[in-house]
Amino acid sequence: MHISSTRRTVLKSTGAMATLLSLGIVTAEQAHAAGRAGFDAKTLDE
């Protein structure tokens, strides 16, 4: 019983970490895409 509850806690914390990581990755990709779009716009303006 104690083992299953511990495993459940580990799964919860792992899921939270995975969520944070995926959010961080998505944010980084969006920032990179926005930066590239801005760079392309500057290049096209010239």
mmCIF file of C-alpha atoms in Angstrom:
data_model
loop_
_atom_site.group_PDB
_atom_site.id
_atom_site.type_symbol
_atom_site.label_atom_id
_atom_site.label_comp_id
_atom_site.label_asym_id
_atom_site.label_seq_id
_atom_site.Cartn_x
_atom_site.Cartn_y
_atom_site.Cartn_z
ATOM 1 C CA MET A 1 0.000 0.000 0.000
ATOM 2 C CA HIS A 2 2.797 2.385 0.923
ATOM 3 C CA ILE A 3 4.703 1.546 -2.238
ATOM 4 C CA SER A 4 1.756 2.321 -4.520
ATOM 5 C CA SER A 5 1.106 5.664 -2.792
ATOM 6 C CA THR A 6 4.782 6.579 -3.173
ATOM 7 C CA ARG A 7 4.697 5.595 -6.831
ATOM 8 C CA ARG A 8 1.603 7.753 -7.296
ATOM 9 C CA THR A 9 3.407 10.732 -5.755
ATOM 10 C CA VAL A 10 6.390 10.170 -8.036
ATOM 11 C CA LEU A 11 4.118 10.034 -11.075
ATOM 12 C CA LYS A 12 2.432 13.277 -10.005
ATOM 13 C CA SER A 13 5.725 15.120 -9.562
ATOM 14 C CA THR A 14 7.075 13.669 -12.815
ATOM 15 C CA GLY A 15 3.947 14.801 -14.639
ATOM 16 C CA ALA A 16 4.315 18.298 -13.186
ATOM 17 C CA MET A 17 7.951 18.440 -14.297
ATOM 18 C CA ALA A 18 7.029 17.210 -17.775
ATOM 19 C CA THR A 19 4.326 19.880 -17.998
ATOM 20 C CA LEU A 20 6.746 22.615 -16.948
ATOM 21 C CA LEU A 21 9.373 21.356 -19.379
ATOM 22 C CA SER A 22 6.939 21.194 -22.290
ATOM 23 C CA LEU A 23 5.685 24.699 -21.481
ATOM 24 C CA GLY A 24 9.270 25.956 -21.366
ATOM 25 C CA ILE A 25 10.065 24.308 -24.696
ATOM 26 C CA VAL A 26 6.959 25.749 -26.350
ATOM 27 C CA THR A 27 7.751 29.212 -24.968
ATOM 28 C CA ALA A 28 11.333 28.979 -26.216
ATOM 29 C CA GLU A 29 10.161 27.896 -29.670
ATOM 30 C CA GLN A 30 7.638 30.739 -29.831
ATOM 31 C CA ALA A 31 10.291 33.264 -28.776
ATOM 32 C CA HIS A 32 12.709 31.862 -31.363
ATOM 33 C CA ALA A 33 10.048 31.957 -34.081
ATOM 34 C CA ALA A 34 9.096 35.531 -33.141
ATOM 35 C CA GLY A 35 12.745 36.589 -33.187
ATOM 36 C CA ARG A 36 13.278 34.983 -36.581
ATOM 37 C CA ALA A 37 10.112 36.616 -37.960
ATOM 38 C CA GLY A 38 11.326 40.012 -36.726
ATOM 39 C CA PHE A 39 14.727 39.405 -38.291
ATOM 40 C CA ASP A 40 13.127 38.403 -41.597
ATOM 41 C CA ALA A 41 10.976 41.549 -41.520
ATOM 42 C CA LYS A 42 14.050 43.727 -40.970
ATOM 43 C CA THR A 43 15.868 41.976 -43.811
ATOM 44 C CA LEU A 44 12.902 42.439 -46.159
ATOM 45 C CA ASP A 45 12.631 46.132 -45.238
ATOM 46 C CA GLU A 46 16.203 46.660 -46.417
#
